[in-house]
PDB file of C-alpha atoms in Angstrom:
ATOM      1  CA  MET A   1     -31.734 144.017  78.499  1.00 47.00           C
ATOM      2  CA  VAL A   2     -32.238 145.417  81.991  1.00 48.00           C
ATOM      3  CA  GLU A   3     -35.709 145.041  83.478  1.00 50.00           C
ATOM      4  CA  LYS A   4     -37.187 148.177  84.894  1.00 57.00           C
ATOM      5  CA  LYS A   5     -38.311 147.691  88.487  1.00 63.00           C
ATOM      6  CA  THR A   6     -41.754 148.895  89.462  1.00 69.00           C
ATOM      7  CA  ASP A   7     -41.867 151.469  92.237  1.00 84.00           C
ATOM      8  CA  ARG A   8     -42.965 149.966  95.575  1.00 88.00           C
ATOM      9  CA  ARG A   9     -45.681 152.597  95.922  1.00 90.00           C
ATOM     10  CA  ILE A  10     -47.182 151.493  92.625  1.00 88.00           C
ATOM     11  CA  LEU A  11     -47.060 147.870  93.727  1.00 89.00           C
ATOM     12  CA  LYS A  12     -48.711 148.795  97.028  1.00 93.00           C
ATOM     13  CA  THR A  13     -51.461 150.733  95.233  1.00 93.00           C
ATOM     14  CA  LYS A  14     -52.142 147.899  92.794  1.00 93.00           C
ATOM     15  CA  ARG A  15     -52.152 145.361  95.618  1.00 93.00           C
ATOM     16  CA  ALA A  16     -54.683 147.453  97.574  1.00 94.00           C
ATOM     17  CA  LEU A  17     -56.917 147.711  94.504  1.00 95.00           C
ATOM     18  CA  ARG A  18     -56.633 144.002  93.844  1.00 93.00           C
ATOM     19  CA  GLU A  19     -57.465 143.067  97.437  1.00 93.00           C
ATOM     20  CA  SER A  20     -60.396 145.457  97.499  1.00 95.00           C
ATOM     21  CA  LEU A  21     -61.740 144.097  94.242  1.00 94.00           C
ATOM     22  CA  LEU A  22     -61.530 140.535  95.546  1.00 90.00           C
ATOM     23  CA  TYR A  23     -63.322 141.577  98.720  1.00 91.00           C
ATOM     24  CA  LEU A  24     -66.084 143.322  96.758  1.00 93.00           C
ATOM     25  CA  LEU A  25     -66.456 140.358  94.400  1.00 89.00           C
ATOM     26  CA  LYS A  26     -67.561 138.294  97.389  1.00 86.00           C
ATOM     27  CA  GLU A  27     -70.486 140.697  97.806  1.00 88.00           C
ATOM     28  CA  GLN A  28     -71.542 141.406  94.228  1.00 89.00           C
ATOM     29  CA  PRO A  29     -70.756 140.649  90.581  1.00 87.00           C
ATOM     30  CA  ILE A  30     -68.089 142.623  88.745  1.00 88.00           C
ATOM     31  CA  GLN A  31     -70.724 144.459  86.679  1.00 89.00           C
ATOM     32  CA  LYS A  32     -72.085 146.094  89.826  1.00 93.00           C
ATOM     33  CA  ILE A  33     -68.770 147.199  91.307  1.00 93.00           C
ATOM     34  CA  SER A  34     -68.173 150.896  90.713  1.00 95.00           C
ATOM     35  CA  VAL A  35     -64.825 152.641  90.510  1.00 96.00           C
ATOM     36  CA  SER A  36     -65.972 154.911  93.349  1.00 95.00           C
ATOM     37  CA  ARG A  37     -66.736 151.974  95.652  1.00 95.00           C
ATOM     38  CA  LEU A  38     -63.479 150.254  94.745  1.00 95.00           C
ATOM     39  CA  CYS A  39     -61.480 153.425  95.414  1.00 95.00           C
ATOM     40  CA  GLU A  40     -63.293 154.026  98.686  1.00 95.00           C
ATOM     41  CA  LYS A  41     -62.543 150.476  99.836  1.00 95.00           C
ATOM     42  CA  SER A  42     -58.890 150.830  98.744  1.00 94.00           C
ATOM     43  CA  ASP A  43     -58.476 154.311 100.207  1.00 94.00           C
ATOM     44  CA  ILE A  44     -57.213 155.469  96.807  1.00 94.00           C
ATOM     45  CA  ASN A  45     -58.527 158.367  94.746  1.00 93.00           C
ATOM     46  CA  ARG A  46     -60.216 157.837  91.400  1.00 95.00           C
ATOM     47  CA  SER A  47     -57.492 159.549  89.374  1.00 95.00           C
ATOM     48  CA  THR A  48     -54.952 157.096  90.799  1.00 94.00           C
ATOM     49  CA  PHE A  49     -57.217 154.194  89.837  1.00 95.00           C
ATOM     50  CA  TYR A  50     -57.511 155.510  86.269  1.00 96.00           C
ATOM     51  CA  THR A  51     -53.728 155.814  86.056  1.00 94.00           C
ATOM     52  CA  TYR A  52     -53.552 152.022  86.041  1.00 94.00           C
ATOM     53  CA  TYR A  53     -56.971 150.692  85.000  1.00 96.00           C
ATOM     54  CA  SER A  54     -59.915 151.813  82.901  1.00 96.00           C
ATOM     55  CA  SER A  55     -62.579 149.960  84.899  1.00 95.00           C
ATOM     56  CA  PRO A  56     -63.053 147.312  87.589  1.00 95.00           C
ATOM     57  CA  MET A  57     -63.343 144.771  84.744  1.00 93.00           C
ATOM     58  CA  ASP A  58     -59.948 145.920  83.450  1.00 95.00           C
ATOM     59  CA  LEU A  59     -58.485 145.310  86.922  1.00 95.00           C
ATOM     60  CA  LEU A  60     -60.076 141.847  87.050  1.00 92.00           C
ATOM     61  CA  GLU A  61     -58.685 141.047  83.615  1.00 91.00           C
ATOM     62  CA  SER A  62     -55.210 142.095  84.750  1.00 93.00           C
ATOM     63  CA  ILE A  63     -55.526 139.668  87.676  1.00 91.00           C
ATOM     64  CA  GLU A  64     -56.618 136.917  85.294  1.00 90.00           C
ATOM     65  CA  ASP A  65     -53.724 137.726  82.948  1.00 90.00           C
ATOM     66  CA  GLU A  66     -51.285 137.498  85.847  1.00 89.00           C
ATOM     67  CA  ILE A  67     -52.563 134.005  86.636  1.00 88.00           C
ATOM     68  CA  LEU A  68     -52.368 132.974  82.996  1.00 88.00           C
ATOM     69  CA  ASN A  69     -48.795 134.269  82.769  1.00 88.00           C
ATOM     70  CA  THR A  70     -47.831 132.184  85.795  1.00 86.00           C
ATOM     71  CA  LEU A  71     -49.455 129.121  84.249  1.00 84.00           C
ATOM     72  CA  GLU A  72     -47.685 129.804  80.956  1.00 83.00           C
ATOM     73  CA  GLU A  73     -44.350 129.709  82.780  1.00 82.00           C
ATOM     74  CA  ASP A  74     -45.381 126.338  84.233  1.00 78.00           C
ATOM     75  CA  MET A  75     -46.313 125.092  80.761  1.00 77.00           C
ATOM     76  CA  ILE A  76     -42.938 126.153  79.376  1.00 77.00           C
ATOM     77  CA  GLN A  77     -41.210 124.259  82.183  1.00 76.00           C
ATOM     78  CA  PHE A  78     -43.444 121.241  81.494  1.00 73.00           C
ATOM     79  CA  GLU A  79     -42.491 121.345  77.836  1.00 70.00           C
ATOM     80  CA  LYS A  80     -38.781 121.365  78.741  1.00 72.00           C
ATOM     81  CA  GLU A  81     -39.003 118.552  81.286  1.00 72.00           C
ATOM     82  CA  ASN A  82     -41.977 116.639  79.859  1.00 68.00           C
ATOM     83  CA  SER A  83     -43.326 116.020  83.361  1.00 70.00           C
ATOM     84  CA  ILE A  84     -47.095 116.066  83.681  1.00 75.00           C
ATOM     85  CA  SER A  85     -46.631 115.338  87.385  1.00 78.00           C
ATOM     86  CA  GLN A  86     -44.611 118.518  87.855  1.00 79.00           C
ATOM     87  CA  LEU A  87     -47.154 120.515  85.844  1.00 79.00           C
ATOM     88  CA  MET A  88     -50.114 119.268  87.902  1.00 84.00           C
ATOM     89  CA  ASN A  89     -48.229 119.851  91.158  1.00 85.00           C
ATOM     90  CA  SER A  90     -47.366 123.373  90.105  1.00 84.00           C
ATOM     91  CA  ILE A  91     -50.955 124.222  89.145  1.00 86.00           C
ATOM     92  CA  ILE A  92     -52.486 122.688  92.270  1.00 90.00           C
ATOM     93  CA  PHE A  93     -50.001 124.348  94.614  1.00 90.00           C
ATOM     94  CA  TYR A  94     -50.644 127.697  92.919  1.00 88.00           C
ATOM     95  CA  ILE A  95     -54.366 127.215  93.499  1.00 89.00           C
ATOM     96  CA  SER A  96     -53.741 126.245  97.109  1.00 90.00           C
ATOM     97  CA  GLU A  97     -51.652 129.372  97.713  1.00 91.00           C
ATOM     98  CA  HIS A  98     -54.343 131.610  96.153  1.00 89.00           C
ATOM     99  CA  LYS A  99     -57.522 129.919  97.395  1.00 89.00           C
ATOM    100  CA  GLN A 100     -59.642 133.045  97.759  1.00 85.00           C
ATOM    101  CA  LEU A 101     -58.818 134.349  94.294  1.00 86.00           C
ATOM    102  CA  VAL A 102     -59.210 131.004  92.559  1.00 87.00           C
ATOM    103  CA  ARG A 103     -62.471 130.281  94.402  1.00 86.00           C
ATOM    104  CA  LEU A 104     -63.913 133.518  93.009  1.00 84.00           C
ATOM    105  CA  LEU A 105     -62.645 132.935  89.478  1.00 84.00           C
ATOM    106  CA  PHE A 106     -63.861 129.356  89.333  1.00 82.00           C
ATOM    107  CA  SER A 107     -67.258 129.989  90.864  1.00 75.00           C
ATOM    108  CA  ASP A 108     -68.534 133.261  89.451  1.00 64.00           C
ATOM    109  CA  HIS A 109     -66.476 134.018  86.373  1.00 68.00           C
ATOM    110  CA  PRO A 110     -66.880 131.533  83.519  1.00 72.00           C
ATOM    111  CA  GLY A 111     -65.004 134.001  81.311  1.00 81.00           C
ATOM    112  CA  PHE A 112     -61.784 133.178  83.148  1.00 85.00           C
ATOM    113  CA  GLN A 113     -62.341 129.456  82.666  1.00 85.00           C
ATOM    114  CA  ASN A 114     -62.819 130.009  78.930  1.00 87.00           C
ATOM    115  CA  LYS A 115     -59.623 132.081  78.813  1.00 87.00           C
ATOM    116  CA  LEU A 116     -57.818 129.306  80.661  1.00 86.00           C
ATOM    117  CA  LEU A 117     -59.058 126.685  78.203  1.00 86.00           C
ATOM    118  CA  LEU A 118     -57.982 128.769  75.206  1.00 87.00           C
ATOM    119  CA  ALA A 119     -54.617 129.643  76.752  1.00 86.00           C
ATOM    120  CA  THR A 120     -53.752 126.045  77.576  1.00 84.00           C
ATOM    121  CA  GLN A 121     -54.795 125.043  74.090  1.00 86.00           C
ATOM    122  CA  HIS A 122     -52.508 127.714  72.634  1.00 84.00           C
ATOM    123  CA  TRP A 123     -49.602 126.456  74.764  1.00 81.00           C
ATOM    124  CA  THR A 124     -50.064 122.709  74.330  1.00 80.00           C
ATOM    125  CA  MET A 125     -51.329 122.142  70.802  1.00 85.00           C
ATOM    126  CA  PRO A 126     -48.045 122.920  69.008  1.00 84.00           C
ATOM    127  CA  LEU A 127     -46.236 120.513  71.345  1.00 80.00           C
ATOM    128  CA  TRP A 128     -48.836 117.775  70.870  1.00 81.00           C
ATOM    129  CA  GLN A 129     -48.852 118.221  67.097  1.00 84.00           C
ATOM    130  CA  SER A 130     -45.053 118.036  66.928  1.00 84.00           C
ATOM    131  CA  ARG A 131     -45.060 114.843  68.996  1.00 80.00           C
ATOM    132  CA  ARG A 132     -47.978 113.246  67.170  1.00 83.00           C
ATOM    133  CA  PRO A 133     -47.914 114.489  63.557  1.00 87.00           C
ATOM    134  CA  ASP A 134     -49.852 111.359  62.541  1.00 87.00           C
ATOM    135  CA  TYR A 135     -52.954 112.679  64.359  1.00 86.00           C
ATOM    136  CA  ASP A 136     -55.483 115.077  62.973  1.00 88.00           C
ATOM    137  CA  ALA A 137     -55.222 118.544  64.581  1.00 88.00           C
ATOM    138  CA  GLU A 138     -58.990 118.629  65.211  1.00 91.00           C
ATOM    139  CA  ALA A 139     -58.869 115.290  67.026  1.00 88.00           C
ATOM    140  CA  LEU A 140     -55.991 116.504  69.210  1.00 88.00           C
ATOM    141  CA  SER A 141     -57.875 119.733  69.880  1.00 90.00           C
ATOM    142  CA  SER A 142     -60.937 117.743  70.968  1.00 91.00           C
ATOM    143  CA  LEU A 143     -58.754 115.630  73.251  1.00 90.00           C
ATOM    144  CA  HIS A 144     -57.271 118.770  74.765  1.00 89.00           C
ATOM    145  CA  ILE A 145     -60.689 120.332  75.391  1.00 91.00           C
ATOM    146  CA  TYR A 146     -61.917 117.100  76.963  1.00 92.00           C
ATOM    147  CA  ILE A 147     -58.924 116.765  79.316  1.00 91.00           C
ATOM    148  CA  VAL A 148     -58.747 120.420  80.359  1.00 90.00           C
ATOM    149  CA  SER A 149     -62.510 120.668  80.886  1.00 91.00           C
ATOM    150  CA  GLY A 150     -62.384 117.534  83.027  1.00 93.00           C
ATOM    151  CA  CYS A 151     -59.448 118.861  85.040  1.00 92.00           C
ATOM    152  CA  MET A 152     -61.254 122.162  85.595  1.00 90.00           C
ATOM    153  CA  ALA A 153     -64.358 120.282  86.765  1.00 92.00           C
ATOM    154  CA  VAL A 154     -62.304 118.282  89.278  1.00 94.00           C
ATOM    155  CA  ILE A 155     -60.594 121.478  90.461  1.00 92.00           C
ATOM    156  CA  ARG A 156     -63.976 123.236  90.773  1.00 90.00           C
ATOM    157  CA  GLN A 157     -65.284 120.297  92.829  1.00 93.00           C
ATOM    158  CA  TRP A 158     -62.172 120.475  95.050  1.00 94.00           C
ATOM    159  CA  ILE A 159     -62.700 124.212  95.540  1.00 91.00           C
ATOM    160  CA  THR A 160     -66.426 124.003  96.289  1.00 89.00           C
ATOM    161  CA  GLY A 161     -65.785 121.055  98.586  1.00 92.00           C
ATOM    162  CA  GLY A 162     -63.562 123.264 100.730  1.00 91.00           C
ATOM    163  CA  PHE A 163     -60.169 121.895  99.623  1.00 93.00           C
ATOM    164  CA  LYS A 164     -60.684 118.731 101.714  1.00 94.00           C
ATOM    165  CA  GLU A 165     -58.272 116.589  99.724  1.00 94.00           C
ATOM    166  CA  SER A 166     -54.582 117.368  99.949  1.00 94.00           C
ATOM    167  CA  GLU A 167     -52.758 119.061  97.099  1.00 93.00           C
ATOM    168  CA  GLU A 168     -50.876 115.814  96.481  1.00 93.00           C
ATOM    169  CA  GLU A 169     -54.104 113.797  96.210  1.00 94.00           C
ATOM    170  CA  ILE A 170     -55.705 116.191  93.717  1.00 94.00           C
ATOM    171  CA  SER A 171     -52.522 116.539  91.687  1.00 92.00           C
ATOM    172  CA  SER A 172     -52.114 112.772  91.498  1.00 92.00           C
ATOM    173  CA  MET A 173     -55.767 112.303  90.515  1.00 94.00           C
ATOM    174  CA  LEU A 174     -55.518 114.899  87.728  1.00 93.00           C
ATOM    175  CA  GLU A 175     -52.285 113.378  86.470  1.00 90.00           C
ATOM    176  CA  LYS A 176     -53.775 109.872  86.344  1.00 91.00           C
ATOM    177  CA  LEU A 177     -57.009 111.024  84.700  1.00 91.00           C
ATOM    178  CA  SER A 178     -55.146 113.079  82.085  1.00 88.00           C
ATOM    179  CA  ALA A 179     -52.607 110.361  81.332  1.00 86.00           C
ATOM    180  CA  SER A 180     -55.158 107.553  81.076  1.00 89.00           C
ATOM    181  CA  THR A 181     -57.510 109.631  78.919  1.00 88.00           C
ATOM    182  CA  SER A 182     -54.802 110.647  76.475  1.00 83.00           C
ATOM    183  CA  ALA A 183     -53.256 107.165  76.387  1.00 82.00           C
ATOM    184  CA  GLY A 184     -56.632 105.565  75.706  1.00 79.00           C
ATOM    185  CA  PHE A 185     -57.389 108.068  72.974  1.00 78.00           C
ATOM    186  CA  LEU A 186     -54.003 107.769  71.298  1.00 71.00           C
ATOM    187  CA  GLN A 187     -54.074 103.954  71.400  1.00 71.00           C
ATOM    188  CA  GLY A 188     -57.528 103.894  69.858  1.00 60.00           C
ATOM    189  CA  LYS A 189     -56.325 105.202  66.506  1.00 56.00           C
TER     190      LYS A 189
END
């Protein structure tokens, strides 16, 4: 099947809207951002905005979905190669490349963090259950929530601390914490 390429003008318009939304999110919460203000900042008319999005929240959700899709690709690769190190590196380097966006999503938008938790659970639980059929699904789910919530807290601390530690240091820390937590839990049965 041949993928249909998106017109460059459309990509440029969506990029302008995205950048304007991120700029405005620094000033005020999403609930207070109007389509008019977003269009003014983007130098795009309202009808063009409504061609692609129904509201500023819809635009924000499309940005979140794009991030989740990228992370899903990383999870699929992790599943193939079974490398938690590669997964952590991939996630941390993505965050490092998109600092402004991730800073906003981790500081002011708990909805994204909940989506991230649910998405990672959706991606990892079938793999964990196939590898550990002797474990109760609820116990594995609790382990997953514990690890991902801890990783998100470390990432949030890294973000709010101004990204002082290197990507390699944070990735290594998350890998060690995740591995030791899961190993301790699985040995305790």
